[in-house]
PDB file of C-alpha atoms in Angstrom:
ATOM      1  CA  UNK N 733      21.811 -16.567  -8.259  1.00  0.00           C
ATOM      2  CA  UNK N 734      19.176 -18.028 -10.619  1.00  0.00           C
ATOM      3  CA  UNK N 735      19.576 -19.012 -14.279  1.00  0.00           C
ATOM      4  CA  UNK N 736      18.040 -15.788 -15.549  1.00  0.00           C
ATOM      5  CA  UNK N 737      20.537 -13.706 -13.571  1.00  0.00           C
ATOM      6  CA  UNK N 738      23.437 -15.651 -15.032  1.00  0.00           C
ATOM      7  CA  UNK N 739      21.958 -15.286 -18.484  1.00  0.00           C
ATOM      8  CA  UNK N 740      21.907 -11.497 -18.087  1.00  0.00           C
ATOM      9  CA  UNK N 741      25.682 -11.627 -17.502  1.00  0.00           C
ATOM     10  CA  UNK N 742      26.406 -13.876 -20.451  1.00  0.00           C
ATOM     11  CA  UNK N 743      24.127 -12.229 -22.972  1.00  0.00           C
ATOM     12  CA  UNK N 744      26.543  -9.317 -23.202  1.00  0.00           C
ATOM     13  CA  UNK N 745      29.145 -11.510 -24.864  1.00  0.00           C
ATOM     14  CA  UNK N 746      27.086 -11.352 -26.737  1.00  0.00           C
ATOM     15  CA  UNK N 747      25.403 -11.099 -28.663  1.00  0.00           C
ATOM     16  CA  UNK N 748      27.715  -8.834 -31.630  1.00  0.00           C
ATOM     17  CA  UNK N 749      27.136   1.214 -39.587  1.00  0.00           C
ATOM     18  CA  UNK N 750      29.183   2.922 -42.339  1.00  0.00           C
ATOM     19  CA  UNK N 751      30.541   5.232 -45.836  1.00  0.00           C
ATOM     20  CA  UNK N 752      31.706   7.970 -48.349  1.00  0.00           C
ATOM     21  CA  UNK N 753      33.198   6.806 -51.624  1.00  0.00           C
ATOM     22  CA  UNK N 754      36.016   7.910 -53.820  1.00  0.00           C
ATOM     23  CA  UNK N 755      36.886   5.808 -56.848  1.00  0.00           C
ATOM     24  CA  UNK N 756      40.452   5.384 -58.096  1.00  0.00           C
ATOM     25  CA  UNK N 757      41.871   2.665 -60.283  1.00  0.00           C
ATOM     26  CA  UNK N 758      38.981   0.235 -59.658  1.00  0.00           C
ATOM     27  CA  UNK N 759      39.094   0.651 -55.884  1.00  0.00           C
ATOM     28  CA  UNK N 760      36.891   2.339 -53.293  1.00  0.00           C
ATOM     29  CA  UNK N 761      37.825   4.421 -50.266  1.00  0.00           C
ATOM     30  CA  UNK N 762      35.448   3.214 -47.580  1.00  0.00           C
ATOM     31  CA  UNK N 763      34.051   5.210 -44.666  1.00  0.00           C
ATOM     32  CA  UNK N 764      30.905   5.121 -42.559  1.00  0.00           C
ATOM     33  CA  UNK N 765      28.534   8.023 -43.101  1.00  0.00           C
ATOM     34  CA  UNK N 766      25.360   9.268 -41.402  1.00  0.00           C
ATOM     35  CA  UNK N 767      23.993  12.483 -42.900  1.00  0.00           C
ATOM     36  CA  UNK N 768      22.215  14.792 -40.508  1.00  0.00           C
ATOM     37  CA  UNK N 769      18.483  14.001 -40.489  1.00  0.00           C
ATOM     38  CA  UNK N 770      18.901  10.684 -42.327  1.00  0.00           C
ATOM     39  CA  UNK N 771      16.820   7.800 -40.939  1.00  0.00           C
ATOM     40  CA  UNK N 772      17.678   4.120 -41.395  1.00  0.00           C
ATOM     41  CA  UNK N 773      15.913   1.055 -40.045  1.00  0.00           C
ATOM     42  CA  UNK N 774      17.586  -2.289 -39.480  1.00  0.00           C
ATOM     43  CA  UNK N 775      16.028  -5.624 -38.671  1.00  0.00           C
ATOM     44  CA  UNK N 776      18.219  -7.646 -36.316  1.00  0.00           C
ATOM     45  CA  UNK N 777      17.814 -11.361 -35.632  1.00  0.00           C
ATOM     46  CA  UNK N 778      19.884 -13.048 -32.936  1.00  0.00           C
ATOM     47  CA  UNK N 779      20.127 -16.623 -31.745  1.00  0.00           C
ATOM     48  CA  UNK N 780      22.235 -17.682 -28.756  1.00  0.00           C
ATOM     49  CA  UNK N 781      22.895 -21.051 -27.159  1.00  0.00           C
ATOM     50  CA  UNK N 782      24.628 -21.015 -23.779  1.00  0.00           C
ATOM     51  CA  UNK N 783      25.697 -24.304 -22.192  1.00  0.00           C
ATOM     52  CA  UNK N 784      27.003 -23.861 -18.650  1.00  0.00           C
ATOM     53  CA  UNK N 785      28.400 -26.350 -16.160  1.00  0.00           C
ATOM     54  CA  UNK N 786      27.373 -25.599 -12.592  1.00  0.00           C
ATOM     55  CA  UNK N 787      28.231 -27.857  -9.623  1.00  0.00           C
ATOM     56  CA  UNK N 788      28.557 -30.861 -11.919  1.00  0.00           C
ATOM     57  CA  UNK N 789      25.296 -30.190 -13.752  1.00  0.00           C
ATOM     58  CA  UNK N 790      24.916 -28.984 -17.334  1.00  0.00           C
ATOM     59  CA  UNK N 791      22.485 -26.099 -17.777  1.00  0.00           C
ATOM     60  CA  UNK N 792      21.431 -24.840 -21.197  1.00  0.00           C
ATOM     61  CA  UNK N 793      19.821 -21.510 -22.027  1.00  0.00           C
ATOM     62  CA  UNK N 794      18.617 -20.667 -25.556  1.00  0.00           C
ATOM     63  CA  UNK N 795      17.635 -17.163 -26.622  1.00  0.00           C
ATOM     64  CA  UNK N 796      16.058 -16.110 -29.911  1.00  0.00           C
ATOM     65  CA  UNK N 797      15.383 -12.443 -30.559  1.00  0.00           C
ATOM     66  CA  UNK N 798      14.071 -10.218 -33.350  1.00  0.00           C
ATOM     67  CA  UNK N 799      14.052  -6.436 -33.279  1.00  0.00           C
ATOM     68  CA  UNK N 800      13.822  -3.333 -35.468  1.00  0.00           C
ATOM     69  CA  UNK N 801      16.188  -0.479 -34.659  1.00  0.00           C
ATOM     70  CA  UNK N 802      15.820   3.098 -35.875  1.00  0.00           C
ATOM     71  CA  UNK N 803      19.027   5.046 -36.573  1.00  0.00           C
ATOM     72  CA  UNK N 804      18.887   8.832 -36.998  1.00  0.00           C
ATOM     73  CA  UNK N 805      21.961  10.559 -38.417  1.00  0.00           C
ATOM     74  CA  UNK N 806      23.449  13.607 -36.696  1.00  0.00           C
ATOM     75  CA  UNK N 807      26.346  14.316 -39.083  1.00  0.00           C
ATOM     76  CA  UNK N 808      29.952  14.634 -37.889  1.00  0.00           C
ATOM     77  CA  UNK N 809      31.626  15.987 -34.779  1.00  0.00           C
ATOM     78  CA  UNK N 810      34.623  18.341 -34.794  1.00  0.00           C
ATOM     79  CA  UNK N 811      37.014  15.361 -35.086  1.00  0.00           C
ATOM     80  CA  UNK N 812      35.299  13.948 -38.177  1.00  0.00           C
ATOM     81  CA  UNK N 813      33.554  11.085 -36.343  1.00  0.00           C
ATOM     82  CA  UNK N 814      29.975  10.279 -37.348  1.00  0.00           C
ATOM     83  CA  UNK N 815      27.118  10.551 -34.850  1.00  0.00           C
ATOM     84  CA  UNK N 816      23.676   9.000 -34.759  1.00  0.00           C
ATOM     85  CA  UNK N 817      20.821   8.269 -32.378  1.00  0.00           C
ATOM     86  CA  UNK N 818      19.483   4.732 -32.151  1.00  0.00           C
ATOM     87  CA  UNK N 819      16.421   3.255 -30.482  1.00  0.00           C
ATOM     88  CA  UNK N 820      14.385   0.043 -30.470  1.00  0.00           C
ATOM     89  CA  UNK N 821      11.100   0.341 -32.380  1.00  0.00           C
ATOM     90  CA  UNK N 822       9.999  -3.231 -31.757  1.00  0.00           C
ATOM     91  CA  UNK N 823      11.450  -6.325 -30.117  1.00  0.00           C
ATOM     92  CA  UNK N 824      10.457  -9.895 -29.370  1.00  0.00           C
ATOM     93  CA  UNK N 825      12.668 -12.275 -27.444  1.00  0.00           C
ATOM     94  CA  UNK N 826      12.115 -15.890 -26.389  1.00  0.00           C
ATOM     95  CA  UNK N 827      14.171 -17.328 -23.536  1.00  0.00           C
ATOM     96  CA  UNK N 828      14.274 -21.094 -22.917  1.00  0.00           C
ATOM     97  CA  UNK N 829      15.943 -22.277 -19.714  1.00  0.00           C
ATOM     98  CA  UNK N 830      15.475 -24.877 -16.964  1.00  0.00           C
ATOM     99  CA  UNK N 831      13.276 -22.238 -15.279  1.00  0.00           C
ATOM    100  CA  UNK N 832      10.843 -22.503 -18.205  1.00  0.00           C
ATOM    101  CA  UNK N 833      10.042 -20.640 -21.416  1.00  0.00           C
ATOM    102  CA  UNK N 834       9.498 -16.881 -21.401  1.00  0.00           C
ATOM    103  CA  UNK N 835       8.609 -14.532 -24.252  1.00  0.00           C
ATOM    104  CA  UNK N 836       9.078 -10.779 -23.911  1.00  0.00           C
ATOM    105  CA  UNK N 837       7.425  -8.408 -26.423  1.00  0.00           C
ATOM    106  CA  UNK N 838       8.003  -4.636 -26.639  1.00  0.00           C
ATOM    107  CA  UNK N 839       8.753  -3.789 -22.988  1.00  0.00           C
ATOM    108  CA  UNK N 840       7.520  -0.252 -22.391  1.00  0.00           C
ATOM    109  CA  UNK N 841      10.692   0.872 -20.588  1.00  0.00           C
ATOM    110  CA  UNK N 842      12.815   0.061 -23.661  1.00  0.00           C
ATOM    111  CA  UNK N 843      10.773   0.973 -26.747  1.00  0.00           C
ATOM    112  CA  UNK N 844      11.677   4.368 -28.248  1.00  0.00           C
ATOM    113  CA  UNK N 845      14.389   5.159 -25.681  1.00  0.00           C
ATOM    114  CA  UNK N 846      17.232   6.847 -27.544  1.00  0.00           C
ATOM    115  CA  UNK N 847      20.970   6.407 -27.185  1.00  0.00           C
ATOM    116  CA  UNK N 848      23.731   8.195 -29.082  1.00  0.00           C
ATOM    117  CA  UNK N 849      26.716   6.508 -30.703  1.00  0.00           C
ATOM    118  CA  UNK N 850      29.850   8.265 -31.901  1.00  0.00           C
ATOM    119  CA  UNK N 851      31.696   6.178 -34.475  1.00  0.00           C
ATOM    120  CA  UNK N 852      34.920   6.765 -36.389  1.00  0.00           C
ATOM    121  CA  UNK N 853      34.666   6.650 -40.171  1.00  0.00           C
ATOM    122  CA  UNK N 854      36.520   3.321 -40.026  1.00  0.00           C
ATOM    123  CA  UNK N 855      34.054   1.781 -37.533  1.00  0.00           C
ATOM    124  CA  UNK N 856      35.696   2.227 -34.120  1.00  0.00           C
ATOM    125  CA  UNK N 857      33.143   2.927 -31.380  1.00  0.00           C
ATOM    126  CA  UNK N 858      34.225   6.168 -29.722  1.00  0.00           C
ATOM    127  CA  UNK N 859      31.353   6.655 -27.288  1.00  0.00           C
ATOM    128  CA  UNK N 860      27.828   5.495 -26.447  1.00  0.00           C
ATOM    129  CA  UNK N 861      25.625   7.627 -24.192  1.00  0.00           C
ATOM    130  CA  UNK N 862      22.003   7.705 -23.053  1.00  0.00           C
ATOM    131  CA  UNK N 863      19.800  10.483 -24.431  1.00  0.00           C
ATOM    132  CA  UNK N 864      16.559   9.383 -22.759  1.00  0.00           C
ATOM    133  CA  UNK N 865      16.328   7.930 -19.264  1.00  0.00           C
ATOM    134  CA  UNK N 866      16.794   4.172 -19.534  1.00  0.00           C
ATOM    135  CA  UNK N 867      15.995   2.116 -16.435  1.00  0.00           C
ATOM    136  CA  UNK N 868      15.779  -1.558 -17.316  1.00  0.00           C
ATOM    137  CA  UNK N 869      15.230  -4.344 -14.807  1.00  0.00           C
ATOM    138  CA  UNK N 870      14.544  -8.067 -14.962  1.00  0.00           C
ATOM    139  CA  UNK N 871      13.768  -9.528 -18.372  1.00  0.00           C
ATOM    140  CA  UNK N 872      13.583  -6.065 -19.955  1.00  0.00           C
ATOM    141  CA  UNK N 873      17.276  -5.596 -19.135  1.00  0.00           C
ATOM    142  CA  UNK N 874      18.094  -8.833 -20.920  1.00  0.00           C
ATOM    143  CA  UNK N 875      16.056  -7.905 -23.985  1.00  0.00           C
ATOM    144  CA  UNK N 876      17.791  -4.502 -23.932  1.00  0.00           C
ATOM    145  CA  UNK N 877      20.897  -6.332 -25.107  1.00  0.00           C
ATOM    146  CA  UNK N 878      19.395  -6.152 -28.613  1.00  0.00           C
ATOM    147  CA  UNK N 879      20.802  -2.623 -28.780  1.00  0.00           C
ATOM    148  CA  UNK N 880      24.283  -4.119 -28.413  1.00  0.00           C
ATOM    149  CA  UNK N 881      23.676  -6.250 -31.516  1.00  0.00           C
ATOM    150  CA  UNK N 882      24.476  -3.284 -33.791  1.00  0.00           C
ATOM    151  CA  UNK N 883      27.505  -4.466 -35.752  1.00  0.00           C
ATOM    152  CA  UNK N 884      30.171  -2.202 -37.242  1.00  0.00           C
ATOM    153  CA  UNK N 885      32.951  -4.254 -38.863  1.00  0.00           C
ATOM    154  CA  UNK N 886      36.198  -2.297 -39.178  1.00  0.00           C
ATOM    155  CA  UNK N 887      36.884  -0.815 -42.610  1.00  0.00           C
ATOM    156  CA  UNK N 888      40.241  -0.509 -44.372  1.00  0.00           C
ATOM    157  CA  UNK N 889      42.128   2.785 -44.257  1.00  0.00           C
ATOM    158  CA  UNK N 890      43.347   2.118 -47.809  1.00  0.00           C
ATOM    159  CA  UNK N 891      41.257   2.015 -50.978  1.00  0.00           C
ATOM    160  CA  UNK N 892      39.986  -1.514 -51.663  1.00  0.00           C
ATOM    161  CA  UNK N 893      38.557  -3.568 -54.520  1.00  0.00           C
ATOM    162  CA  UNK N 894      37.833  -7.206 -55.280  1.00  0.00           C
ATOM    163  CA  UNK N 895      40.736  -9.252 -53.908  1.00  0.00           C
ATOM    164  CA  UNK N 896      41.793  -6.663 -51.307  1.00  0.00           C
ATOM    165  CA  UNK N 897      42.232  -7.733 -47.679  1.00  0.00           C
ATOM    166  CA  UNK N 898      43.101  -6.126 -44.344  1.00  0.00           C
ATOM    167  CA  UNK N 899      43.386  -7.051 -40.679  1.00  0.00           C
ATOM    168  CA  UNK N 900      41.970  -4.974 -37.831  1.00  0.00           C
ATOM    169  CA  UNK N 901      42.203  -5.258 -34.039  1.00  0.00           C
ATOM    170  CA  UNK N 902      40.108  -3.178 -31.665  1.00  0.00           C
ATOM    171  CA  UNK N 903      38.718  -3.128 -28.128  1.00  0.00           C
ATOM    172  CA  UNK N 904      35.014  -2.728 -27.409  1.00  0.00           C
ATOM    173  CA  UNK N 905      33.448  -2.413 -23.978  1.00  0.00           C
ATOM    174  CA  UNK N 906      29.884  -3.044 -22.830  1.00  0.00           C
ATOM    175  CA  UNK N 907      28.179  -2.356 -19.510  1.00  0.00           C
ATOM    176  CA  UNK N 908      25.107  -4.253 -18.350  1.00  0.00           C
ATOM    177  CA  UNK N 909      23.606  -4.883 -14.898  1.00  0.00           C
ATOM    178  CA  UNK N 910      26.747  -4.116 -12.914  1.00  0.00           C
ATOM    179  CA  UNK N 911      29.116  -5.909 -15.307  1.00  0.00           C
ATOM    180  CA  UNK N 912      31.717  -4.270 -17.562  1.00  0.00           C
ATOM    181  CA  UNK N 913      32.948  -6.489 -20.372  1.00  0.00           C
ATOM    182  CA  UNK N 914      35.925  -5.868 -22.678  1.00  0.00           C
ATOM    183  CA  UNK N 915      35.812  -7.566 -26.075  1.00  0.00           C
ATOM    184  CA  UNK N 916      39.038  -7.776 -28.122  1.00  0.00           C
ATOM    185  CA  UNK N 917      38.597  -9.125 -31.663  1.00  0.00           C
ATOM    186  CA  UNK N 918      41.350  -9.528 -34.250  1.00  0.00           C
ATOM    187  CA  UNK N 919      39.732  -9.937 -37.658  1.00  0.00           C
ATOM    188  CA  UNK N 920      40.894 -10.383 -41.245  1.00  0.00           C
ATOM    189  CA  UNK N 921      38.598  -9.041 -43.991  1.00  0.00           C
ATOM    190  CA  UNK N 922      38.617  -9.835 -47.715  1.00  0.00           C
ATOM    191  CA  UNK N 923      36.561  -8.326 -50.557  1.00  0.00           C
ATOM    192  CA  UNK N 924      35.490 -11.237 -52.761  1.00  0.00           C
ATOM    193  CA  UNK N 925      32.838  -9.719 -55.061  1.00  0.00           C
ATOM    194  CA  UNK N 926      31.066  -6.583 -56.235  1.00  0.00           C
ATOM    195  CA  UNK N 927      27.332  -7.059 -56.775  1.00  0.00           C
ATOM    196  CA  UNK N 928      23.861  -5.556 -56.450  1.00  0.00           C
ATOM    197  CA  UNK N 929      22.017  -6.209 -53.180  1.00  0.00           C
ATOM    198  CA  UNK N 930      18.687  -4.750 -52.037  1.00  0.00           C
ATOM    199  CA  UNK N 931      18.977  -1.969 -54.612  1.00  0.00           C
ATOM    200  CA  UNK N 932      22.559  -0.992 -53.715  1.00  0.00           C
ATOM    201  CA  UNK N 933      25.852  -1.593 -55.495  1.00  0.00           C
ATOM    202  CA  UNK N 934      27.793  -3.401 -52.777  1.00  0.00           C
ATOM    203  CA  UNK N 935      31.128  -4.922 -51.968  1.00  0.00           C
ATOM    204  CA  UNK N 936      30.771  -8.376 -50.439  1.00  0.00           C
ATOM    205  CA  UNK N 937      33.320  -8.713 -47.663  1.00  0.00           C
ATOM    206  CA  UNK N 938      34.058 -12.016 -45.926  1.00  0.00           C
ATOM    207  CA  UNK N 939      35.702 -11.887 -42.506  1.00  0.00           C
ATOM    208  CA  UNK N 940      37.133 -14.302 -39.937  1.00  0.00           C
ATOM    209  CA  UNK N 941      39.161 -13.983 -36.782  1.00  0.00           C
ATOM    210  CA  UNK N 942      39.606 -14.592 -33.077  1.00  0.00           C
ATOM    211  CA  UNK N 943      38.134 -12.833 -30.072  1.00  0.00           C
ATOM    212  CA  UNK N 944      39.132 -12.527 -26.419  1.00  0.00           C
ATOM    213  CA  UNK N 945      36.978 -11.105 -23.652  1.00  0.00           C
ATOM    214  CA  UNK N 946      37.257 -10.376 -19.956  1.00  0.00           C
ATOM    215  CA  UNK N 947      35.248  -8.476 -17.412  1.00  0.00           C
ATOM    216  CA  UNK N 948      34.119  -8.110 -13.834  1.00  0.00           C
ATOM    217  CA  UNK N 949      31.330  -6.644 -11.757  1.00  0.00           C
ATOM    218  CA  UNK N 950      28.912  -7.119  -8.887  1.00  0.00           C
ATOM    219  CA  UNK N 951      25.561  -8.892  -8.855  1.00  0.00           C
ATOM    220  CA  UNK N 952      23.436  -9.924  -5.891  1.00  0.00           C
ATOM    221  CA  UNK N 953      26.262  -9.155  -3.457  1.00  0.00           C
ATOM    222  CA  UNK N 954      28.803 -11.329  -5.235  1.00  0.00           C
ATOM    223  CA  UNK N 955      31.874 -10.383  -7.250  1.00  0.00           C
ATOM    224  CA  UNK N 956      31.890 -11.907 -10.726  1.00  0.00           C
ATOM    225  CA  UNK N 957      34.997 -12.223 -12.904  1.00  0.00           C
ATOM    226  CA  UNK N 958      34.867 -13.705 -16.382  1.00  0.00           C
ATOM    227  CA  UNK N 959      37.303 -14.416 -19.189  1.00  0.00           C
ATOM    228  CA  UNK N 960      36.977 -16.207 -22.485  1.00  0.00           C
ATOM    229  CA  UNK N 961      38.184 -16.640 -26.024  1.00  0.00           C
ATOM    230  CA  UNK N 962      36.904 -18.011 -29.276  1.00  0.00           C
ATOM    231  CA  UNK N 963      36.391 -17.455 -32.995  1.00  0.00           C
ATOM    232  CA  UNK N 964      34.126 -15.296 -35.114  1.00  0.00           C
ATOM    233  CA  UNK N 965      33.319 -15.185 -38.817  1.00  0.00           C
ATOM    234  CA  UNK N 966      30.801 -13.614 -41.130  1.00  0.00           C
ATOM    235  CA  UNK N 967      29.969 -11.739 -44.299  1.00  0.00           C
ATOM    236  CA  UNK N 968      28.853  -8.173 -44.869  1.00  0.00           C
ATOM    237  CA  UNK N 969      27.520  -6.233 -47.847  1.00  0.00           C
ATOM    238  CA  UNK N 970      28.665  -2.617 -47.850  1.00  0.00           C
ATOM    239  CA  UNK N 971      27.488   0.106 -50.262  1.00  0.00           C
ATOM    240  CA  UNK N 972      30.559   2.355 -50.757  1.00  0.00           C
ATOM    241  CA  UNK N 973      28.777   5.117 -52.661  1.00  0.00           C
ATOM    242  CA  UNK N 974      26.281   5.678 -49.840  1.00  0.00           C
ATOM    243  CA  UNK N 975      28.657   4.653 -47.050  1.00  0.00           C
ATOM    244  CA  UNK N 976      26.066   2.235 -45.785  1.00  0.00           C
ATOM    245  CA  UNK N 977      25.903  -1.229 -44.301  1.00  0.00           C
ATOM    246  CA  UNK N 978      23.254  -3.192 -46.188  1.00  0.00           C
ATOM    247  CA  UNK N 979      23.545  -6.660 -44.666  1.00  0.00           C
ATOM    248  CA  UNK N 980      25.715  -8.562 -42.193  1.00  0.00           C
ATOM    249  CA  UNK N 981      25.581 -12.169 -41.027  1.00  0.00           C
ATOM    250  CA  UNK N 982      27.956 -13.248 -38.246  1.00  0.00           C
ATOM    251  CA  UNK N 983      28.708 -16.299 -36.094  1.00  0.00           C
ATOM    252  CA  UNK N 984      30.799 -16.629 -32.956  1.00  0.00           C
ATOM    253  CA  UNK N 985      31.742 -19.451 -30.575  1.00  0.00           C
ATOM    254  CA  UNK N 986      33.182 -18.526 -27.176  1.00  0.00           C
ATOM    255  CA  UNK N 987      34.588 -20.695 -24.366  1.00  0.00           C
ATOM    256  CA  UNK N 988      34.265 -18.790 -21.092  1.00  0.00           C
ATOM    257  CA  UNK N 989      34.939 -19.209 -17.374  1.00  0.00           C
ATOM    258  CA  UNK N 990      32.872 -17.345 -14.771  1.00  0.00           C
ATOM    259  CA  UNK N 991      34.270 -17.093 -11.244  1.00  0.00           C
ATOM    260  CA  UNK N 992      32.093 -16.092  -8.272  1.00  0.00           C
ATOM    261  CA  UNK N 993      33.226 -14.957  -4.829  1.00  0.00           C
ATOM    262  CA  UNK N 994      31.163 -13.686  -1.925  1.00  0.00           C
ATOM    263  CA  UNK N 995      28.050 -15.512  -0.722  1.00  0.00           C
ATOM    264  CA  UNK N 996      29.305 -18.504  -2.670  1.00  0.00           C
ATOM    265  CA  UNK N 997      32.586 -19.380  -4.365  1.00  0.00           C
ATOM    266  CA  UNK N 998      32.580 -21.337  -7.586  1.00  0.00           C
ATOM    267  CA  UNK N 999      33.856 -21.369 -11.183  1.00  0.00           C
ATOM    268  CA  UNK N1000      31.500 -22.164 -14.038  1.00  0.00           C
ATOM    269  CA  UNK N1001      32.770 -23.022 -17.538  1.00  0.00           C
ATOM    270  CA  UNK N1002      30.432 -21.989 -20.348  1.00  0.00           C
ATOM    271  CA  UNK N1003      30.184 -22.375 -24.106  1.00  0.00           C
ATOM    272  CA  UNK N1004      28.320 -19.628 -25.948  1.00  0.00           C
ATOM    273  CA  UNK N1005      27.381 -19.889 -29.630  1.00  0.00           C
ATOM    274  CA  UNK N1006      25.795 -16.818 -31.206  1.00  0.00           C
ATOM    275  CA  UNK N1007      24.459 -15.973 -34.650  1.00  0.00           C
ATOM    276  CA  UNK N1008      23.312 -12.488 -35.601  1.00  0.00           C
ATOM    277  CA  UNK N1009      21.841 -11.078 -38.805  1.00  0.00           C
ATOM    278  CA  UNK N1010      21.334  -7.406 -39.528  1.00  0.00           C
ATOM    279  CA  UNK N1011      19.583  -6.194 -42.695  1.00  0.00           C
ATOM    280  CA  UNK N1012      18.676  -2.714 -43.903  1.00  0.00           C
ATOM    281  CA  UNK N1013      14.939  -2.269 -44.336  1.00  0.00           C
ATOM    282  CA  UNK N1014      13.384  -0.246 -47.158  1.00  0.00           C
TER     283      UNK N1014
END
């Protein structure tokens, strides 16, 4: 298995949308909201450094990506969850590895292909499904991971104001190139300010926590099992009146082991550091 194949497995760990307001006693009731027909565009920037030990050698892969995602609101389902379509309008990704440098720009099989996400008002991902046929191979499949960079920090069930804090634990799953990965973060959030940002009245919410992940799958005739743990932290700006994420900046550091069986048997420790920014465009 070459470096690019291993990168496609690790990118998922990677590198990883909201509203409705009521106001009572200086606090806001938060909930994500996507009105039917509403269109939002987000610019997402990601940077990942993956250092992997393989047969006594250290291999490093760096990935820098920039994309614009279009989100189209579909209102609520019968259970009160919000629905929206999302697609990549533009993407550029640079991959640096021992195999050389590669830049991928707007792969035709990815651009404009729609997926649907169903999200609870608090931010739990209920379901993601394809709307358009999406068949990604090679480097396009790796760049397709930009869709997974949509971040939805968990909101509090109680009304919050400056000084409020809450802790949330959830399980997210991602599927990519024959691998299914489970990500289990436990995160503490704290509102530390109320301010104007990009034309919105926002709550600034700092967050920090731990994350565990595990997964397995098949690639190139081999069974792959991975597990890891680490820390994540970040800050988000949330507009409670509109129920809208305005900005989020996150960092994570994961220590991971990847075990292969089949054509070859080996275990590869890896360290993955990821930074992702997501900002609402006018």
